[in-house]
Amino acid sequence: MKPNSKDSSWEMNLPAFSTKPKHGRYDVVIIGGATMGACTAWFLASNQDFKGKVLVVEPDPTFSKAQTGASNNCMRQQFANPINVKIGQYAADFVRNFRENLGGDPKVPELSIRNFGYLYLSDNADLTKVLQRDQSVQEECGAGTKMVTADQIAASYPFYKLDDIEAGSLNTENEGYYNAPLMVEWLIKKSIEKGVDYVQNAVTAIGREGNKVTNVTLASGETIEAGAIVNASGTRAGIVADMAGLKLDIQSKRRYTFIFRAKEPLDRDLPLTIDPTGVHFRQFGDDYLVGCPPLGEDATVDVDDFSAEETIWEDKVHPIISNRIPQFKDVEIIDFWIGHYDFNTFDYNVVIGPHDEVSNFHFTNGSSGHGSQQGPAVGRGVAEQIIYGEFRSMDLSPFLYERFAKGERVVERAVI
């Protein structure tokens, strides 16, 4: 099975990027221009206390192989770790007030969240206890998650087959879908208006003197001096860190997305349903989206490997979704693509700079599938670290790079 091209609704309407920087020195060079890079650039450029020049280096402005382009555009607060719940809440607020957050320009679109919700299903007592613990964490943070019985699920969503299900956790407040690529498009546009330089190029080397990085070398040959460097390079984050002589274990994991049309559509919105098998599916306009990891071992793949398992739909995906929702027995695949997660296998949580020894090298890596909604909080936090040397809006210090040396894991269990 070969991936189809995603339809035009995924394409960004961006101005053409120059291939050469305007200046020989920048206060901040951001390596990678997708979600994390765009968010960081925006929060630097829009901060009145920052007067420096910012360069964003992005090899592919179409983001065709980036996680941003392959994103399933999800929004949720159903996490096991309180800080991730709060990050999700900030993301929802940022999206709901997007135009205002970008300065009120009427050209900026109003973004919204399609609140069909998230529903985690449990088929055993141990998993139910885990969901109950997570629900307590979420409730303490002000999220609207509720534990529901199989009978309550059936009453609200009669299309599910629930013979094996004993409970679930459900939240329909600020949980569902939003247009993440459109958010990134306008962050880039407004950053450029504020003086950020975006170039279509690639970083091939990073200069370092002692405990400071000093410059980047571009594929076109230029060496650009840098006051600080931000690693926003997705699954290539480990490669970029290595250029600076630093260690970062970020692994690329394959994820499948299918868009399908049901011969007999459901009579109401389908929540993003996390089946006990690990397959998840949700509403996608008038159609449906399903996402899943590989058939067998969730192995690390090369960052350029977008090959597909030939029979994953027939052997895994369709049997699972048609078992859970019998109306999905007769469906037609209308689109299919493969994306990568940038997995931080240490604790499945984002790594944020600065480096504990090389203090002007900053990380925005390893969101492990949550990057689209974590971008605003991470970008703001990294910008604050660069400008003030501290987090001011939200304490993200548990995610600092220094936790590796200390062996302090901040584990996130709720990874899908």
Short mmCIF file of C-alpha atoms in Angstrom, two decimals:
data_model
loop_
_atom_site.label_atom_id
_atom_site.label_comp_id
_atom_site.label_asym_id
_atom_site.label_seq_id
_atom_site.Cartn_x
_atom_site.Cartn_y
_atom_site.Cartn_z
CA MET A 1 0.00 0.00 0.00
CA LYS A 2 1.42 3.38 -0.96
CA PRO A 3 0.51 6.68 0.71
CA ASN A 4 -1.66 9.04 -1.27
CA SER A 5 -0.94 12.75 -1.43
CA LYS A 6 -2.88 14.64 1.20
CA ASP A 7 -5.54 16.89 -0.28
CA SER A 8 -5.06 20.62 -0.75
CA SER A 9 -6.61 21.50 2.61
CA TRP A 10 -3.28 20.50 4.19
CA GLU A 11 -1.19 22.85 2.08
CA MET A 12 0.11 26.08 3.59
CA ASN A 13 -0.11 29.37 1.74
CA LEU A 14 3.30 30.76 2.61
CA PRO A 15 5.44 33.41 0.91
CA ALA A 16 8.49 32.11 -0.92
CA PHE A 17 11.52 31.80 1.34
CA SER A 18 14.86 33.19 0.24
CA THR A 19 17.73 30.69 0.17
CA LYS A 20 20.26 33.13 1.64
CA PRO A 21 20.13 34.98 4.98
CA LYS A 22 20.07 38.78 4.95
CA HIS A 23 22.67 39.07 7.69
CA GLY A 24 25.90 37.41 8.75
CA ARG A 25 24.93 37.35 12.40
CA TYR A 26 21.68 36.65 14.25
CA ASP A 27 20.87 36.76 17.93
CA VAL A 28 18.90 33.51 17.58
CA VAL A 29 19.13 30.85 14.86
CA ILE A 30 16.26 28.35 14.90
CA ILE A 31 16.94 25.08 13.10
CA GLY A 32 13.57 23.89 11.80
CA GLY A 33 10.58 26.02 10.83
CA ALA A 34 7.58 23.78 11.52
CA THR A 35 5.45 23.86 14.69
CA MET A 36 8.15 24.18 17.35
CA GLY A 37 10.32 26.51 15.29
CA ALA A 38 7.39 28.69 14.22
CA CYS A 39 6.07 28.97 17.79
CA THR A 40 9.49 29.88 19.18
CA ALA A 41 10.07 32.48 16.46
CA TRP A 42 6.67 34.06 17.10
CA PHE A 43 7.12 34.33 20.86
CA LEU A 44 10.55 35.88 20.39
CA ALA A 45 9.43 38.37 17.74
CA SER A 46 6.26 39.38 19.58
CA ASN A 47 7.95 39.94 22.95
CA GLN A 48 8.56 43.66 23.54
CA ASP A 49 11.63 42.87 25.63
CA PHE A 50 13.38 41.13 22.74
CA LYS A 51 15.18 43.41 20.30
CA GLY A 52 17.34 40.87 18.47
CA LYS A 53 17.35 39.33 15.01
CA VAL A 54 15.96 35.83 14.42
CA LEU A 55 16.80 33.45 11.58
CA VAL A 56 14.76 30.29 10.94
CA VAL A 57 16.41 27.68 8.70
CA GLU A 58 13.96 25.25 7.08
CA PRO A 59 14.93 22.90 4.22
CA ASP A 60 11.35 22.18 3.08
CA PRO A 61 8.75 24.97 3.44
CA THR A 62 6.04 22.58 2.25
CA PHE A 63 6.64 20.54 5.44
CA SER A 64 5.74 17.46 3.40
CA LYS A 65 7.76 15.10 5.61
CA ALA A 66 7.50 17.10 8.85
CA GLN A 67 5.30 16.06 11.73
CA THR A 68 3.35 19.29 11.24
CA GLY A 69 2.29 18.19 7.76
CA ALA A 70 1.37 14.70 8.95
CA SER A 71 -0.33 15.90 12.12
CA ASN A 72 -3.72 14.54 13.13
CA ASN A 73 -4.44 17.99 14.60
CA CYS A 74 -5.60 16.82 18.00
CA MET A 75 -6.32 18.79 21.14
CA ARG A 76 -6.70 17.21 24.59
CA GLN A 77 -6.10 17.54 28.30
CA GLN A 78 -6.37 13.81 29.04
CA PHE A 79 -2.79 13.25 30.15
CA ALA A 80 -1.35 11.42 33.15
CA ASN A 81 1.07 14.20 34.09
CA PRO A 82 -0.31 17.50 35.50
CA ILE A 83 2.10 19.67 33.53
CA ASN A 84 0.91 18.16 30.25
CA VAL A 85 -2.70 18.81 31.27
CA LYS A 86 -1.82 22.47 31.82
CA ILE A 87 0.06 22.65 28.52
CA GLY A 88 -3.02 21.27 26.78
CA GLN A 89 -5.22 23.84 28.50
CA TYR A 90 -2.95 26.65 27.36
CA ALA A 91 -3.00 25.29 23.81
CA ALA A 92 -6.80 25.33 23.81
CA ASP A 93 -6.83 28.92 25.06
CA PHE A 94 -4.21 29.97 22.50
CA VAL A 95 -6.20 28.45 19.64
CA ARG A 96 -9.59 29.77 20.78
CA ASN A 97 -8.14 33.29 20.97
CA PHE A 98 -5.78 32.93 18.03
CA ARG A 99 -6.47 36.20 16.21
CA GLU A 100 -6.25 38.20 19.44
CA ASN A 101 -3.04 36.39 20.42
CA LEU A 102 -1.51 37.38 17.08
CA GLY A 103 -2.34 41.04 17.56
CA GLY A 104 -5.94 41.31 16.35
CA ASP A 105 -5.17 41.57 12.62
CA PRO A 106 -8.48 40.82 10.83
CA LYS A 107 -6.55 38.90 8.15
CA VAL A 108 -5.65 36.29 10.77
CA PRO A 109 -8.29 33.55 10.78
CA GLU A 110 -10.34 32.74 13.84
CA LEU A 111 -9.43 29.19 14.84
CA SER A 112 -11.73 26.89 16.74
CA ILE A 113 -11.77 23.47 18.33
CA ARG A 114 -14.27 20.91 17.12
CA ASN A 115 -15.17 19.46 20.49
CA PHE A 116 -16.18 15.92 19.66
CA GLY A 117 -14.04 14.92 22.66
CA TYR A 118 -11.68 12.10 23.61
CA LEU A 119 -12.92 8.75 24.89
CA TYR A 120 -10.47 6.25 26.40
CA LEU A 121 -11.93 2.74 26.59
CA SER A 122 -10.94 0.18 29.24
CA ASP A 123 -11.46 -3.58 28.95
CA ASN A 124 -9.93 -4.60 32.28
CA ALA A 125 -9.82 -3.56 35.93
CA ASP A 126 -6.15 -2.54 35.90
CA LEU A 127 -6.61 -0.15 32.99
CA THR A 128 -9.75 1.26 34.60
CA LYS A 129 -7.73 2.07 37.74
CA VAL A 130 -5.16 3.86 35.57
CA LEU A 131 -7.87 5.92 33.89
CA GLN A 132 -9.35 6.75 37.29
CA ARG A 133 -5.97 7.99 38.54
CA ASP A 134 -5.52 10.07 35.40
CA GLN A 135 -9.02 11.49 35.71
CA SER A 136 -8.25 12.63 39.25
CA VAL A 137 -5.12 14.41 38.04
CA GLN A 138 -7.03 16.06 35.23
CA GLU A 139 -9.88 17.12 37.52
CA GLU A 140 -7.41 18.72 39.95
CA CYS A 141 -6.10 20.76 37.02
CA GLY A 142 -9.60 21.91 36.11
CA ALA A 143 -10.15 19.64 33.10
CA GLY A 144 -13.65 18.31 32.44
CA THR A 145 -12.80 14.60 32.23
CA LYS A 146 -15.39 12.19 33.67
CA MET A 147 -15.28 8.47 34.25
CA VAL A 148 -18.15 6.74 32.45
CA THR A 149 -19.58 3.24 32.60
CA ALA A 150 -20.22 1.06 29.56
CA ASP A 151 -23.95 1.77 29.94
CA GLN A 152 -23.33 5.52 29.97
CA ILE A 153 -21.14 5.23 26.88
CA ALA A 154 -23.85 3.24 25.11
CA ALA A 155 -26.49 5.82 26.01
CA SER A 156 -24.47 8.67 24.50
CA TYR A 157 -22.90 6.74 21.62
CA PRO A 158 -25.11 3.77 20.71
CA PHE A 159 -22.99 2.78 17.71
CA TYR A 160 -20.19 1.21 19.80
CA LYS A 161 -19.94 -2.52 20.44
CA LEU A 162 -19.06 -2.64 24.14
CA ASP A 163 -19.25 -6.32 25.11
CA ASP A 164 -15.67 -6.27 26.40
CA ILE A 165 -15.65 -2.71 27.80
CA GLU A 166 -16.14 -2.00 31.48
CA ALA A 167 -15.47 1.76 31.67
CA GLY A 168 -14.03 4.77 29.95
CA SER A 169 -12.87 8.33 30.52
CA LEU A 170 -14.51 11.07 28.47
CA ASN A 171 -13.95 14.80 28.05
CA THR A 172 -15.75 16.94 25.47
CA GLU A 173 -14.49 20.31 26.73
CA ASN A 174 -11.63 21.66 24.61
CA GLU A 175 -10.87 18.17 23.31
CA GLY A 176 -11.07 17.24 19.67
CA TYR A 177 -9.71 18.71 16.42
CA TYR A 178 -8.22 22.02 15.34
CA ASN A 179 -6.37 23.17 12.24
CA ALA A 180 -2.74 22.92 13.38
CA PRO A 181 -1.14 23.61 9.95
CA LEU A 182 -3.20 26.80 9.63
CA MET A 183 -1.94 27.90 13.05
CA VAL A 184 1.65 27.34 11.93
CA GLU A 185 1.06 29.13 8.61
CA TRP A 186 -0.06 32.30 10.35
CA LEU A 187 2.61 32.15 13.04
CA ILE A 188 5.16 32.14 10.21
CA LYS A 189 3.45 34.97 8.31
CA LYS A 190 3.13 37.22 11.35
CA SER A 191 6.70 36.45 12.46
CA ILE A 192 7.99 37.50 9.05
CA GLU A 193 6.02 40.74 9.37
CA LYS A 194 7.82 41.34 12.67
CA GLY A 195 11.23 40.88 11.06
CA VAL A 196 12.02 37.19 11.43
CA ASP A 197 14.01 35.87 8.46
CA TYR A 198 12.96 32.46 7.11
CA VAL A 199 15.33 30.80 4.64
CA GLN A 200 14.96 27.61 2.65
CA ASN A 201 18.26 25.99 3.46
CA ALA A 202 19.78 23.37 5.75
CA VAL A 203 22.29 23.49 8.60
CA THR A 204 25.25 21.21 7.91
CA ALA A 205 27.52 22.13 10.83
CA ILE A 206 27.46 23.97 14.15
CA GLY A 207 30.46 25.82 15.52
CA ARG A 208 31.26 25.58 19.20
CA GLU A 209 33.87 27.11 21.49
CA GLY A 210 33.92 25.55 24.94
CA ASN A 211 30.50 25.87 26.56
CA LYS A 212 29.03 28.09 23.84
CA VAL A 213 27.80 27.44 20.32
CA THR A 214 28.96 30.20 18.02
CA ASN A 215 27.70 29.70 14.47
CA VAL A 216 25.96 27.52 11.92
CA THR A 217 27.13 26.54 8.46
CA LEU A 218 24.46 26.29 5.77
CA ALA A 219 24.26 23.87 2.86
CA SER A 220 24.73 26.86 0.54
CA GLY A 221 28.13 27.54 2.12
CA GLU A 222 27.53 30.54 4.37
CA THR A 223 28.65 30.55 7.99
CA ILE A 224 26.25 32.55 10.15
CA GLU A 225 27.19 33.75 13.63
CA ALA A 226 24.60 32.90 16.28
CA GLY A 227 24.05 34.30 19.74
CA ALA A 228 21.84 31.30 20.54
CA ILE A 229 20.69 28.22 18.65
CA VAL A 230 17.31 26.50 18.99
CA ASN A 231 17.01 22.87 17.94
CA ALA A 232 13.50 22.61 16.45
CA SER A 233 14.33 19.89 13.95
CA GLY A 234 11.79 17.20 14.85
CA THR A 235 12.99 13.66 14.25
CA ARG A 236 16.40 15.01 13.19
CA ALA A 237 16.94 16.57 16.61
CA GLY A 238 19.59 14.04 17.62
CA ILE A 239 21.50 14.68 14.39
CA VAL A 240 21.45 18.44 15.01
CA ALA A 241 22.53 18.03 18.64
CA ASP A 242 25.42 15.85 17.49
CA MET A 243 26.63 18.69 15.24
CA ALA A 244 27.20 20.68 18.44
CA GLY A 245 28.88 17.75 20.17
CA LEU A 246 25.82 17.14 22.35
CA LYS A 247 23.82 13.99 23.05
CA LEU A 248 20.08 13.70 22.51
CA ASP A 249 18.36 10.36 22.01
CA ILE A 250 15.32 11.21 19.88
CA GLN A 251 14.01 8.29 17.85
CA SER A 252 11.82 8.36 14.79
CA LYS A 253 8.74 6.11 15.08
CA ARG A 254 6.36 5.38 12.21
CA ARG A 255 2.63 6.20 12.53
CA TYR A 256 -0.15 5.49 10.04
CA THR A 257 -3.16 7.66 9.28
CA PHE A 258 -6.15 6.56 7.20
CA ILE A 259 -9.12 8.66 6.15
CA PHE A 260 -12.16 6.60 5.32
CA ARG A 261 -15.79 7.05 4.34
CA ALA A 262 -18.54 4.87 5.79
CA LYS A 263 -21.36 3.59 3.60
CA GLU A 264 -23.61 4.07 6.64
CA PRO A 265 -22.31 7.19 8.49
CA LEU A 266 -22.84 7.59 12.21
CA ASP A 267 -25.72 9.79 13.34
CA ARG A 268 -23.51 11.97 15.57
CA ASP A 269 -19.88 13.02 15.92
CA LEU A 270 -17.42 10.25 16.73
CA PRO A 271 -15.15 11.15 19.70
CA LEU A 272 -11.48 10.46 19.31
CA THR A 273 -11.75 6.92 20.61
CA ILE A 274 -8.69 5.22 22.04
CA ASP A 275 -9.38 1.50 21.72
CA PRO A 276 -7.63 -0.87 24.17
CA THR A 277 -5.71 -2.23 21.16
CA GLY A 278 -3.93 1.13 20.73
CA VAL A 279 -5.75 2.07 17.53
CA HIS A 280 -7.56 5.40 17.73
CA PHE A 281 -10.22 6.87 15.45
CA ARG A 282 -12.33 10.01 15.26
CA GLN A 283 -14.50 12.28 13.18
CA PHE A 284 -12.81 13.91 10.17
CA GLY A 285 -15.22 16.40 8.63
CA ASP A 286 -18.05 14.18 7.39
CA ASP A 287 -15.64 11.24 7.15
CA TYR A 288 -13.45 9.46 9.69
CA LEU A 289 -9.77 9.28 10.63
CA VAL A 290 -7.94 6.35 12.16
CA GLY A 291 -4.37 6.35 13.41
CA CYS A 292 -2.14 3.57 14.68
CA PRO A 293 1.42 2.40 15.25
CA PRO A 294 2.93 -0.47 13.20
CA LEU A 295 1.57 -4.01 13.28
CA GLY A 296 4.34 -5.43 15.44
CA GLU A 297 7.24 -3.90 17.32
CA ASP A 298 7.21 -0.12 17.49
CA ALA A 299 10.70 0.00 16.04
CA THR A 300 12.83 3.04 15.35
CA VAL A 301 13.03 3.86 11.66
CA ASP A 302 15.32 6.07 9.62
CA VAL A 303 14.13 9.68 9.49
CA ASP A 304 13.68 9.32 5.72
CA ASP A 305 11.90 5.96 5.84
CA PHE A 306 8.24 6.48 5.01
CA SER A 307 7.62 2.97 3.69
CA ALA A 308 4.39 1.20 4.64
CA GLU A 309 3.49 -2.29 5.85
CA GLU A 310 1.52 -3.71 2.98
CA THR A 311 -1.34 -5.32 4.88
CA ILE A 312 -1.74 -3.13 7.96
CA TRP A 313 -5.24 -1.99 6.98
CA GLU A 314 -6.51 -5.52 6.29
CA ASP A 315 -4.69 -7.22 9.18
CA LYS A 316 -5.00 -4.71 11.98
CA VAL A 317 -6.85 -1.47 11.38
CA HIS A 318 -10.10 -2.44 9.71
CA PRO A 319 -10.78 -5.51 11.89
CA ILE A 320 -10.38 -3.40 15.03
CA ILE A 321 -12.53 -0.46 13.99
CA SER A 322 -15.26 -2.64 12.48
CA ASN A 323 -15.35 -4.73 15.66
CA ARG A 324 -15.73 -1.63 17.82
CA ILE A 325 -18.20 0.09 15.47
CA PRO A 326 -20.11 -2.40 13.31
CA GLN A 327 -21.21 0.38 10.95
CA PHE A 328 -17.57 0.58 9.86
CA LYS A 329 -17.64 -2.86 8.26
CA ASP A 330 -18.40 -1.28 4.89
CA VAL A 331 -15.99 1.62 4.35
CA GLU A 332 -13.83 3.12 1.61
CA ILE A 333 -10.31 4.47 2.17
CA ILE A 334 -10.10 7.93 0.63
CA ASP A 335 -6.65 8.96 1.86
CA PHE A 336 -3.64 7.49 3.63
CA TRP A 337 -0.30 8.82 4.82
CA ILE A 338 2.62 7.99 7.07
CA GLY A 339 4.18 10.34 9.57
CA HIS A 340 6.83 10.06 12.25
CA TYR A 341 6.76 10.74 15.98
CA ASP A 342 9.90 12.23 17.52
CA PHE A 343 10.02 9.86 20.49
CA ASN A 344 11.97 10.74 23.60
CA THR A 345 12.37 7.23 24.96
CA PHE A 346 13.70 8.52 28.31
CA ASP A 347 10.20 9.50 29.51
CA TYR A 348 8.03 10.30 26.43
CA ASN A 349 8.07 14.00 27.24
CA VAL A 350 9.40 17.07 25.47
CA VAL A 351 12.98 18.18 26.07
CA ILE A 352 13.38 21.93 26.53
CA GLY A 353 16.60 23.94 26.55
CA PRO A 354 18.95 25.29 27.53
CA HIS A 355 21.56 22.54 27.61
CA ASP A 356 22.96 22.18 31.12
CA GLU A 357 26.53 22.91 29.98
CA VAL A 358 26.21 24.63 26.60
CA SER A 359 23.84 27.30 27.84
CA ASN A 360 23.04 29.00 24.52
CA PHE A 361 21.88 25.78 22.82
CA HIS A 362 18.15 25.25 23.37
CA PHE A 363 15.94 22.20 22.78
CA THR A 364 12.30 21.89 21.69
CA ASN A 365 12.35 18.17 20.96
CA GLY A 366 10.79 14.81 21.71
CA SER A 367 7.12 15.65 22.20
CA SER A 368 6.39 12.01 21.28
CA GLY A 369 3.29 12.79 19.24
CA HIS A 370 1.99 15.82 21.16
CA GLY A 371 3.93 18.55 19.35
CA SER A 372 1.05 20.29 17.57
CA GLN A 373 -0.67 21.18 20.81
CA GLN A 374 2.49 21.58 22.89
CA GLY A 375 4.10 24.02 20.46
CA PRO A 376 2.60 27.23 21.87
CA ALA A 377 3.62 26.52 25.47
CA VAL A 378 7.04 25.18 24.50
CA GLY A 379 7.74 28.03 22.08
CA ARG A 380 6.76 30.62 24.67
CA GLY A 381 8.85 28.89 27.34
CA VAL A 382 11.98 28.64 25.19
CA ALA A 383 11.59 32.29 24.15
CA GLU A 384 11.42 33.26 27.84
CA GLN A 385 14.54 31.24 28.59
CA ILE A 386 16.39 33.07 25.81
CA ILE A 387 15.15 36.53 26.81
CA TYR A 388 15.01 36.30 30.62
CA GLY A 389 16.95 33.16 31.51
CA GLU A 390 13.86 31.72 33.24
CA PHE A 391 10.31 30.53 32.65
CA ARG A 392 7.80 33.26 33.49
CA SER A 393 4.41 32.22 32.09
CA MET A 394 4.41 28.51 32.99
CA ASP A 395 6.97 26.51 34.92
CA LEU A 396 8.31 23.99 32.42
CA SER A 397 11.46 23.26 34.43
CA PRO A 398 10.66 19.52 34.85
CA PHE A 399 11.26 19.24 31.07
CA LEU A 400 14.70 20.85 31.05
CA TYR A 401 17.56 18.93 29.45
CA GLU A 402 19.30 18.71 32.84
CA ARG A 403 16.89 15.96 33.93
CA PHE A 404 18.89 13.47 31.84
CA ALA A 405 22.04 13.94 33.92
CA LYS A 406 20.01 13.77 37.11
CA GLY A 407 18.12 10.67 35.98
CA GLU A 408 14.83 12.42 36.78
CA ARG A 409 12.16 11.02 34.50
CA VAL A 410 8.89 12.96 34.07
CA VAL A 411 7.01 10.05 32.58
CA GLU A 412 3.93 10.57 30.42
CA ARG A 413 1.91 7.36 30.21
CA ALA A 414 -0.92 8.67 27.99
CA VAL A 415 0.88 8.44 24.64
CA ILE A 416 -1.16 7.28 21.65
#
